[in-house]
PDB file of C-alpha atoms in Angstrom:
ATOM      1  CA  UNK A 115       0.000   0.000   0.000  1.00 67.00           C
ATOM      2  CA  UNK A 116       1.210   3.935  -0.437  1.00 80.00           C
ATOM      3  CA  UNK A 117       2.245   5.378   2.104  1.00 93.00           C
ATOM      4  CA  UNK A 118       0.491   8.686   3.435  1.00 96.00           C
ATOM      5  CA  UNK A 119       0.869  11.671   1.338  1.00 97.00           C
ATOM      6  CA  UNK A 120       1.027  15.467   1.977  1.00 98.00           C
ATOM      7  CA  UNK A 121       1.333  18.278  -0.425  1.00 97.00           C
ATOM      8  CA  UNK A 122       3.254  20.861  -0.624  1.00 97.00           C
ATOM      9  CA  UNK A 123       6.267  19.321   1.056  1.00 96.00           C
ATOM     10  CA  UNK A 124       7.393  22.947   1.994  1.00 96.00           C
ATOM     11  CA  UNK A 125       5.723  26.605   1.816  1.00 96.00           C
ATOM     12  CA  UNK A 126       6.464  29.781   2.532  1.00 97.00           C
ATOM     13  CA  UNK A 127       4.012  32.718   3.151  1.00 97.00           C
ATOM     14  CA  UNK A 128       4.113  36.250   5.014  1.00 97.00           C
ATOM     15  CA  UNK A 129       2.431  37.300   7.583  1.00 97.00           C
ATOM     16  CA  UNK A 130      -1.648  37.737   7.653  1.00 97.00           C
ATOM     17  CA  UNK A 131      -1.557  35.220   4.572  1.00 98.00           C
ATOM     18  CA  UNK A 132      -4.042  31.758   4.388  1.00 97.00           C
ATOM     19  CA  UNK A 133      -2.558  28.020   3.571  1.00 98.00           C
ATOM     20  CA  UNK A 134      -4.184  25.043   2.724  1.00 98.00           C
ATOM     21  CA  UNK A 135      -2.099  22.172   3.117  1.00 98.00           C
ATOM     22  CA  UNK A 136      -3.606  18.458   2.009  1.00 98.00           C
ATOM     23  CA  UNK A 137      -3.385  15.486   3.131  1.00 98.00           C
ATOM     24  CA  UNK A 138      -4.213  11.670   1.247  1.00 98.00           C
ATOM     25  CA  UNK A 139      -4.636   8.628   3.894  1.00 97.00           C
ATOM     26  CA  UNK A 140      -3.486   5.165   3.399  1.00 95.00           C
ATOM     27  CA  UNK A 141      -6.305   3.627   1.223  1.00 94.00           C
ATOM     28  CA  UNK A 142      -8.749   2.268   3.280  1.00 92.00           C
ATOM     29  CA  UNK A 143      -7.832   4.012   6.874  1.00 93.00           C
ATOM     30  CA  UNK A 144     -10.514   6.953   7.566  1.00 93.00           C
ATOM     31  CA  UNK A 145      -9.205   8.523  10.107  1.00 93.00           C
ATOM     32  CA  UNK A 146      -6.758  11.711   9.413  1.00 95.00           C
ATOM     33  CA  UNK A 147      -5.256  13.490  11.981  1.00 94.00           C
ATOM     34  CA  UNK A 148      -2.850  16.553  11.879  1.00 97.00           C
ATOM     35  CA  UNK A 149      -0.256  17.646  14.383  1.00 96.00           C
ATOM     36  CA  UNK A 150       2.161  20.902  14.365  1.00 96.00           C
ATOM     37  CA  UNK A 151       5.422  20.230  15.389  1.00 95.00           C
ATOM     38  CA  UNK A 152       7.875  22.678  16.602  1.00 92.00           C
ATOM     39  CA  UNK A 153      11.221  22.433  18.428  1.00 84.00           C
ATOM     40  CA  UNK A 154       9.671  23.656  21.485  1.00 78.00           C
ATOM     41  CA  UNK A 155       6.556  22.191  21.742  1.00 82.00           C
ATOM     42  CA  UNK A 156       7.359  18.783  20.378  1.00 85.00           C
ATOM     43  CA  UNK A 157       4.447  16.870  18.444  1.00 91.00           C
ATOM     44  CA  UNK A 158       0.534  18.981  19.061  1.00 93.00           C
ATOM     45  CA  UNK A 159      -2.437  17.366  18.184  1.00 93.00           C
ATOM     46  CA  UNK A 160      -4.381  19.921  15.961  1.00 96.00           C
ATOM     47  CA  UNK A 161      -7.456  17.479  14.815  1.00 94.00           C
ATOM     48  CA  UNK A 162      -9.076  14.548  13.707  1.00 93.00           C
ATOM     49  CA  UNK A 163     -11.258  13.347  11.239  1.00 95.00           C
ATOM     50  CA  UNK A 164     -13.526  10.548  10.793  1.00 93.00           C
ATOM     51  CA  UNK A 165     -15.689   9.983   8.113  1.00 91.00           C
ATOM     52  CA  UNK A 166     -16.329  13.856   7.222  1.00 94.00           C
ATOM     53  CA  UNK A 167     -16.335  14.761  10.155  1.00 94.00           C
ATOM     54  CA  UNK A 168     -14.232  16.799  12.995  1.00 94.00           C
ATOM     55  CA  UNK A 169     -14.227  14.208  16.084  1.00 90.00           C
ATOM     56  CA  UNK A 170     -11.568  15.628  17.977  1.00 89.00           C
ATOM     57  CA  UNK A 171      -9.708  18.662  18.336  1.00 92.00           C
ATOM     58  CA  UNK A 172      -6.612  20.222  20.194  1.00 91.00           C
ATOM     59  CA  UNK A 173      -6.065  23.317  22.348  1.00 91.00           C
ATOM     60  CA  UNK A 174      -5.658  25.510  18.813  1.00 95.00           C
ATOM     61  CA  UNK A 175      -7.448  29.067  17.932  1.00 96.00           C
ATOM     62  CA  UNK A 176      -9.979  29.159  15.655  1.00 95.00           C
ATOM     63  CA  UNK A 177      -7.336  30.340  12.849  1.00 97.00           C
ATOM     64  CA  UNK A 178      -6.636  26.572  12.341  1.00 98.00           C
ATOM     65  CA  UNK A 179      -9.585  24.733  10.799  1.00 97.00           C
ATOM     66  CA  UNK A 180      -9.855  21.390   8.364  1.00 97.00           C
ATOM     67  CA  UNK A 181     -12.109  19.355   6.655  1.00 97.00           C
ATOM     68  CA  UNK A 182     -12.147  15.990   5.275  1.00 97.00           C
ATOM     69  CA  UNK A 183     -13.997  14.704   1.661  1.00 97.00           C
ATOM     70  CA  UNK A 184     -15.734  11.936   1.107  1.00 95.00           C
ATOM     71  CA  UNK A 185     -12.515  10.007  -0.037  1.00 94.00           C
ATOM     72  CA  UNK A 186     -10.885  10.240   3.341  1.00 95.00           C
ATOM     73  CA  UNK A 187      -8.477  13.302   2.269  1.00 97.00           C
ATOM     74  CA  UNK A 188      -8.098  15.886   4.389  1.00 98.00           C
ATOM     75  CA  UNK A 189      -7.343  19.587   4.284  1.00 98.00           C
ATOM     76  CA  UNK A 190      -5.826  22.107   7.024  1.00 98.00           C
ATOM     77  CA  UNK A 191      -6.128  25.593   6.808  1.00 98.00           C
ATOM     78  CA  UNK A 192      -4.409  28.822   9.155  1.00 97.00           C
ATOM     79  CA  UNK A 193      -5.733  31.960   8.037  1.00 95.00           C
ATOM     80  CA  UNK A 194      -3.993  34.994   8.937  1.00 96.00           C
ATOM     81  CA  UNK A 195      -0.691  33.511   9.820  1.00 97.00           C
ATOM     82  CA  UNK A 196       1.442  34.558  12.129  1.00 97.00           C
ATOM     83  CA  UNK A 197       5.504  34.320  12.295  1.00 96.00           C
ATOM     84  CA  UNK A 198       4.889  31.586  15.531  1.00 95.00           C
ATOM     85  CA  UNK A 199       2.602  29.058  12.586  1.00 97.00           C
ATOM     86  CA  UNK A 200       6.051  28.173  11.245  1.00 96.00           C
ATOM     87  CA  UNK A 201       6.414  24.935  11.892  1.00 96.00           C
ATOM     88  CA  UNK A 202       6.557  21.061  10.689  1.00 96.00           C
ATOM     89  CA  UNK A 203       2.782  20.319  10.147  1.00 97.00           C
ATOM     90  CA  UNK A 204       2.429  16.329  10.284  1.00 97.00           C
ATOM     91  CA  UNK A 205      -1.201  14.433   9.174  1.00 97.00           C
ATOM     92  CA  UNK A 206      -1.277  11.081  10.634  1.00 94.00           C
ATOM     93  CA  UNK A 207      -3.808   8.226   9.395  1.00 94.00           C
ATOM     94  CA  UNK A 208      -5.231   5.298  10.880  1.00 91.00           C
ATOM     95  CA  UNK A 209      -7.816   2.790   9.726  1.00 88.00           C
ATOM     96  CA  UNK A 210     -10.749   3.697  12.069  1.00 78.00           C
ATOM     97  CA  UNK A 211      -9.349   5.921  14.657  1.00 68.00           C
ATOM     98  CA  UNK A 212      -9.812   3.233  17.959  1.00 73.00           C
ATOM     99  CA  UNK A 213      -7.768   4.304  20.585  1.00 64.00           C
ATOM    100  CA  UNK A 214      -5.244   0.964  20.683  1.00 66.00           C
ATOM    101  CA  UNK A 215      -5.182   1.961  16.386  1.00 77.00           C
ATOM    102  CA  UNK A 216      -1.480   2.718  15.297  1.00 83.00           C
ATOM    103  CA  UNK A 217      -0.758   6.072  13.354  1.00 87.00           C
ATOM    104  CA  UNK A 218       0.943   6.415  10.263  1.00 91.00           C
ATOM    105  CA  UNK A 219       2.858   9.532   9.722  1.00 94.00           C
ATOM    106  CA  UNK A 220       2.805  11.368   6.640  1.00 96.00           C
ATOM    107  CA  UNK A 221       6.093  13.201   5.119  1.00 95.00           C
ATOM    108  CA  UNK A 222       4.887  16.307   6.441  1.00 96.00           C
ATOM    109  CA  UNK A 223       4.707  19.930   5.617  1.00 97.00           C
ATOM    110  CA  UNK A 224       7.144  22.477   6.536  1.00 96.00           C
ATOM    111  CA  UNK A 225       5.750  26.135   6.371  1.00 97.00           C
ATOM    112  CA  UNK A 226       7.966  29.364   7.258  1.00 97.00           C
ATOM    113  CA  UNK A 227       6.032  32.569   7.726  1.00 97.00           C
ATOM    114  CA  UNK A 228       8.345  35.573   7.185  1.00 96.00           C
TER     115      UNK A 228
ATOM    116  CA  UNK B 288       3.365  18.732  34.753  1.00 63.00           C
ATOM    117  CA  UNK B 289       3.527  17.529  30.856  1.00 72.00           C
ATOM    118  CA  UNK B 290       1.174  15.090  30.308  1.00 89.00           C
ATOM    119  CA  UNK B 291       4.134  13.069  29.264  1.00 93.00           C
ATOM    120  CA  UNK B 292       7.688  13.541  29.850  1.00 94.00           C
ATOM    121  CA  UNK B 293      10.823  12.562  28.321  1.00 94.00           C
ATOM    122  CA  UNK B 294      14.317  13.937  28.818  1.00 90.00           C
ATOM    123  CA  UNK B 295      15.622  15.681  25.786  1.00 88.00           C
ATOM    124  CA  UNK B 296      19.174  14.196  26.020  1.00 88.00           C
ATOM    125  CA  UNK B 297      21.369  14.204  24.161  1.00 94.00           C
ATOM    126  CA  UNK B 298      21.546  10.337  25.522  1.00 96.00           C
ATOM    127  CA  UNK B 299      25.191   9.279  24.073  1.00 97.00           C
ATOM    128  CA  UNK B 300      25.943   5.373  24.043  1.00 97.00           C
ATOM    129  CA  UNK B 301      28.931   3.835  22.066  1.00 97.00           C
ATOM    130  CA  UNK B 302      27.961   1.192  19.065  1.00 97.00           C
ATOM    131  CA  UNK B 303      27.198  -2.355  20.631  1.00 97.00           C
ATOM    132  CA  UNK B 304      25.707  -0.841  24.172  1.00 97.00           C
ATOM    133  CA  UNK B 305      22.027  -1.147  25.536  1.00 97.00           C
ATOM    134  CA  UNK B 306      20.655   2.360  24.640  1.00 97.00           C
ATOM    135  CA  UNK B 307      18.028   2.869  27.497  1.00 97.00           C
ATOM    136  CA  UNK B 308      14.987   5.725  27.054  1.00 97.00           C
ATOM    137  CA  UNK B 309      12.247   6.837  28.933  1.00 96.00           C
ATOM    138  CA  UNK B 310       8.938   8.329  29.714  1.00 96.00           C
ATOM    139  CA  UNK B 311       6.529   9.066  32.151  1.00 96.00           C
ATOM    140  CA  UNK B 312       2.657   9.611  31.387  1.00 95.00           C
ATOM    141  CA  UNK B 313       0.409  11.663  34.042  1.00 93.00           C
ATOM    142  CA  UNK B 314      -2.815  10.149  32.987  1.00 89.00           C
ATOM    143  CA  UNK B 315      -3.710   6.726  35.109  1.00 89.00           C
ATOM    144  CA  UNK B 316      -6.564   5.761  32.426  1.00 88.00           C
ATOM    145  CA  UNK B 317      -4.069   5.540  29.404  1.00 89.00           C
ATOM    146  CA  UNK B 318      -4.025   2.257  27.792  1.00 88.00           C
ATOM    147  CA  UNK B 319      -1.666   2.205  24.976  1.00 90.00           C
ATOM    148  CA  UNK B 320       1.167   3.324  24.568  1.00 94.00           C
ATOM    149  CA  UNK B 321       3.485   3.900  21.578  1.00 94.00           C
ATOM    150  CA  UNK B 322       7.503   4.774  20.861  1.00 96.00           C
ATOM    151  CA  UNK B 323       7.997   6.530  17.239  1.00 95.00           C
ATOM    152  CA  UNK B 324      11.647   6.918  15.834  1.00 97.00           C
ATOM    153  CA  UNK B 325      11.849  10.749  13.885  1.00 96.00           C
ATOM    154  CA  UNK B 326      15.027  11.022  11.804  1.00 95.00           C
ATOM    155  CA  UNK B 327      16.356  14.918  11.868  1.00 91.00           C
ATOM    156  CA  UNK B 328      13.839  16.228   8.790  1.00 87.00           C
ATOM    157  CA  UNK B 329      11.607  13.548   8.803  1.00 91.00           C
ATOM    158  CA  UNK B 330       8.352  11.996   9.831  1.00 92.00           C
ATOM    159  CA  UNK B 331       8.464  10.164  13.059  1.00 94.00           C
ATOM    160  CA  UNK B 332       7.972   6.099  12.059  1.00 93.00           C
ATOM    161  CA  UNK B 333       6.425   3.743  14.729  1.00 92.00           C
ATOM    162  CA  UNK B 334       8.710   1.374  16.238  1.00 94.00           C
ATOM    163  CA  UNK B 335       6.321  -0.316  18.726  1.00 92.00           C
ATOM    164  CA  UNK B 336       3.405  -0.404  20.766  1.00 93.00           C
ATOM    165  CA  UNK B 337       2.304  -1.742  23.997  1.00 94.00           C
ATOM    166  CA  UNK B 338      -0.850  -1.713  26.225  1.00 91.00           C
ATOM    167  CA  UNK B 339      -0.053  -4.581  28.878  1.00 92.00           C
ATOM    168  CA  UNK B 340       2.442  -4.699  32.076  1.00 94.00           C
ATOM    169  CA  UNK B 341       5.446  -5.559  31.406  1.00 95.00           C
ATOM    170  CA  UNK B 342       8.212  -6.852  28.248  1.00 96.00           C
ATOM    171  CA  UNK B 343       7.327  -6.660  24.358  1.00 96.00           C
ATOM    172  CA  UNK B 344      10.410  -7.688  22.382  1.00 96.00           C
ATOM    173  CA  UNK B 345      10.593  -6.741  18.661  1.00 95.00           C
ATOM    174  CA  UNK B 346      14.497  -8.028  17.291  1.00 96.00           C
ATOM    175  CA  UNK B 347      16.567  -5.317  18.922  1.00 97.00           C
ATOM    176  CA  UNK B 348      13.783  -3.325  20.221  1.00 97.00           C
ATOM    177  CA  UNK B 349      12.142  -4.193  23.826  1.00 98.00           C
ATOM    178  CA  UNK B 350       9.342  -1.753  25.224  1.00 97.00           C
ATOM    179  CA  UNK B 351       8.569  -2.039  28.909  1.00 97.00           C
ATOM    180  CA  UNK B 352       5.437  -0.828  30.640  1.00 96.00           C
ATOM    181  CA  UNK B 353       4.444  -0.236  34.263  1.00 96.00           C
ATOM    182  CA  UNK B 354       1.193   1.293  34.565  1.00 94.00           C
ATOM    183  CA  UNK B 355       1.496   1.223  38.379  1.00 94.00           C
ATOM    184  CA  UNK B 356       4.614   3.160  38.131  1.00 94.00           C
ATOM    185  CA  UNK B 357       3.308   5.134  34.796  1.00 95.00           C
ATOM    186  CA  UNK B 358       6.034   4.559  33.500  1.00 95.00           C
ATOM    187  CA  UNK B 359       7.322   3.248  30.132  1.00 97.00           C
ATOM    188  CA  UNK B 360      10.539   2.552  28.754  1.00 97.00           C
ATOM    189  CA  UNK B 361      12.386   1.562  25.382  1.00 98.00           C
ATOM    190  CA  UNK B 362      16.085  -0.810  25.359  1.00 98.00           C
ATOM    191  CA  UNK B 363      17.490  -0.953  22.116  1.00 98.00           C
ATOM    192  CA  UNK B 364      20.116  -3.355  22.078  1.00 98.00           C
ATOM    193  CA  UNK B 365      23.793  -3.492  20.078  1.00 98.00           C
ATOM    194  CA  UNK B 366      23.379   0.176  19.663  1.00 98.00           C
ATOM    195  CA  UNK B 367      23.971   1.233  16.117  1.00 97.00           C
ATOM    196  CA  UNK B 368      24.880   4.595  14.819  1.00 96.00           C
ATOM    197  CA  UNK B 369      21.820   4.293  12.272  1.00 96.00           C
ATOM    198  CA  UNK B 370      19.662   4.010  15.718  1.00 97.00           C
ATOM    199  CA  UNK B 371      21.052   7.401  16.064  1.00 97.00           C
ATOM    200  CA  UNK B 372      17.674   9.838  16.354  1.00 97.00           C
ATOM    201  CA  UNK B 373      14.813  11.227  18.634  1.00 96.00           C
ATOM    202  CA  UNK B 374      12.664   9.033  20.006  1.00 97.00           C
ATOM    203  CA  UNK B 375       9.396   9.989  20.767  1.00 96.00           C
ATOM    204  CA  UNK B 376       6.959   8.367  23.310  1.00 96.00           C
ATOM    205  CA  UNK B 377       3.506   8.431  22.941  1.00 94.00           C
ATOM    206  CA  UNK B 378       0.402   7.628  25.004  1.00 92.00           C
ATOM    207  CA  UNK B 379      -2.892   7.405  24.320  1.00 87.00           C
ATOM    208  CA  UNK B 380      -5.127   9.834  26.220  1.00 80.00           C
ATOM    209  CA  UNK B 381      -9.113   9.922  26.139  1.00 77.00           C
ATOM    210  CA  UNK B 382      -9.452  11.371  22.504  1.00 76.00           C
ATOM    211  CA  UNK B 383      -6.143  11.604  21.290  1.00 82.00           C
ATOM    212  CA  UNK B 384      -2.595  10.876  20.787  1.00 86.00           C
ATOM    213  CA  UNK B 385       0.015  12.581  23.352  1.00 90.00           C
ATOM    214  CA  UNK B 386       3.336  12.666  22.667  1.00 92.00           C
ATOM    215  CA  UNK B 387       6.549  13.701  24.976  1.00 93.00           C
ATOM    216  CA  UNK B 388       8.989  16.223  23.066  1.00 93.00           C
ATOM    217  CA  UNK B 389      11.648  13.415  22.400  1.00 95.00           C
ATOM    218  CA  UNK B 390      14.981  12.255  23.468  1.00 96.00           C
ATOM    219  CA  UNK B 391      17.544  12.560  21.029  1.00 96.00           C
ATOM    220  CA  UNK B 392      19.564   9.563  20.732  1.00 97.00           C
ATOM    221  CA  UNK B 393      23.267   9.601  19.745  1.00 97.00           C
ATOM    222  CA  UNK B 394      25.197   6.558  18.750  1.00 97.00           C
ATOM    223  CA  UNK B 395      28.925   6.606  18.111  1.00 95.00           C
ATOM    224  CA  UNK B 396      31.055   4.458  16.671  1.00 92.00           C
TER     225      UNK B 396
END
């Protein structure tokens, strides 16, 4: 099976800018979810999808929002981006999202806002 | 206190040595618990899982749990400088995945 894929591999925007970054599971897994990593707060949990729908979410402002399509492929979007949104942005997928389910890591994302 | 901790290192064996890593989880309820290997600039890759007390073994890998203790732990035996990378423990909290910020790992020859 592919892997999990995530385009752009790299961006860079200025400040007060939008990005959409995407975000293809492993066939078959419906679950997507997306993390920001930085080297000072280590891995964050942004959200998860499940079938469409936003099941879980992290400790993020509203600037950071996602949806997910009917073929399990999910999008992320920060609108008006700041300088601290630079950052490794990771989507994860698993087959149903069960708390004992492995993750699989996508390539990730790396954005720089100058 | 982080919901789970890890020391950052830099945690320096030589090759051949028993490379020993740890974490420590706040939340009693967890249930599973995972260790992910991230190479500098790229994704982090599982390397095991384990939700009972006690050993898993995986060839050089061995995860060790102690849910009393909350406590989990990672031996990688005969140490290799490819093995050289931050490990990142994760635990499973009510709703999502929480991971510790990592220990880099150093392995030299």
């Amino acid at each position: 099976k592919a892997g999990v894929t995530q385009t752009p591999r790299y961006l860079i925007k200025t400040r007060g800018q939008q990005v959409t970054l995407s975000c293809s599971p492993i066939s078959g897994h419906r679950s997507v979810s997306w993390y920001q990593q930085t080297p000072g707060q280590g891995l964050q949990f942004l959200f998860e999808y499940f079938s469409e729908t936003q099941r879980n979410k992290g400790n993020f402002p509203g600037r950071f929002s996602g949806r997910q399509f009917s073929n399990s492929r999910s999008e992320m979007n920060v609108s008006t981006l700041e300088l601290g949104d630079s950052a490794l942005y990771l989507c994860a997928s698993s087959s149903s999202g069960e708390i004992q389910e492995t993750q699989y890591f996508g390539p990730g994302t790396r954005l720089l806002v100058l | 206190q982080k919901e789970v901790e890890q020391n950052s290192g830099p945690l320096s064996v030589p090759e051949g040595a028993i490379a020993s890593l740890n974490c420590t989880y706040s939340d009693r309820g967890s249930q599973s618990f995972f260790w992910y290997r991230q190479y500098s600039g790229k994704s982090p890759e599982l390397i095991m899982f384990i939700y009972s007390n006690g050993d898993k073994e995986d060839g050089r890998f061995t995860a060790q749990l102690n849910k009393a203790s909350q406590y989990v732990s990672l031996l990688i035996r005969d140490s290799q400088p490819s093995d050289s990378a931050t490990y990142l423990c994760a635990v499973q909290g009510t709703d999502k995945l929480i991971f510790g910020t990592g220990t880099r790992l150093q392995v030299f020859p």
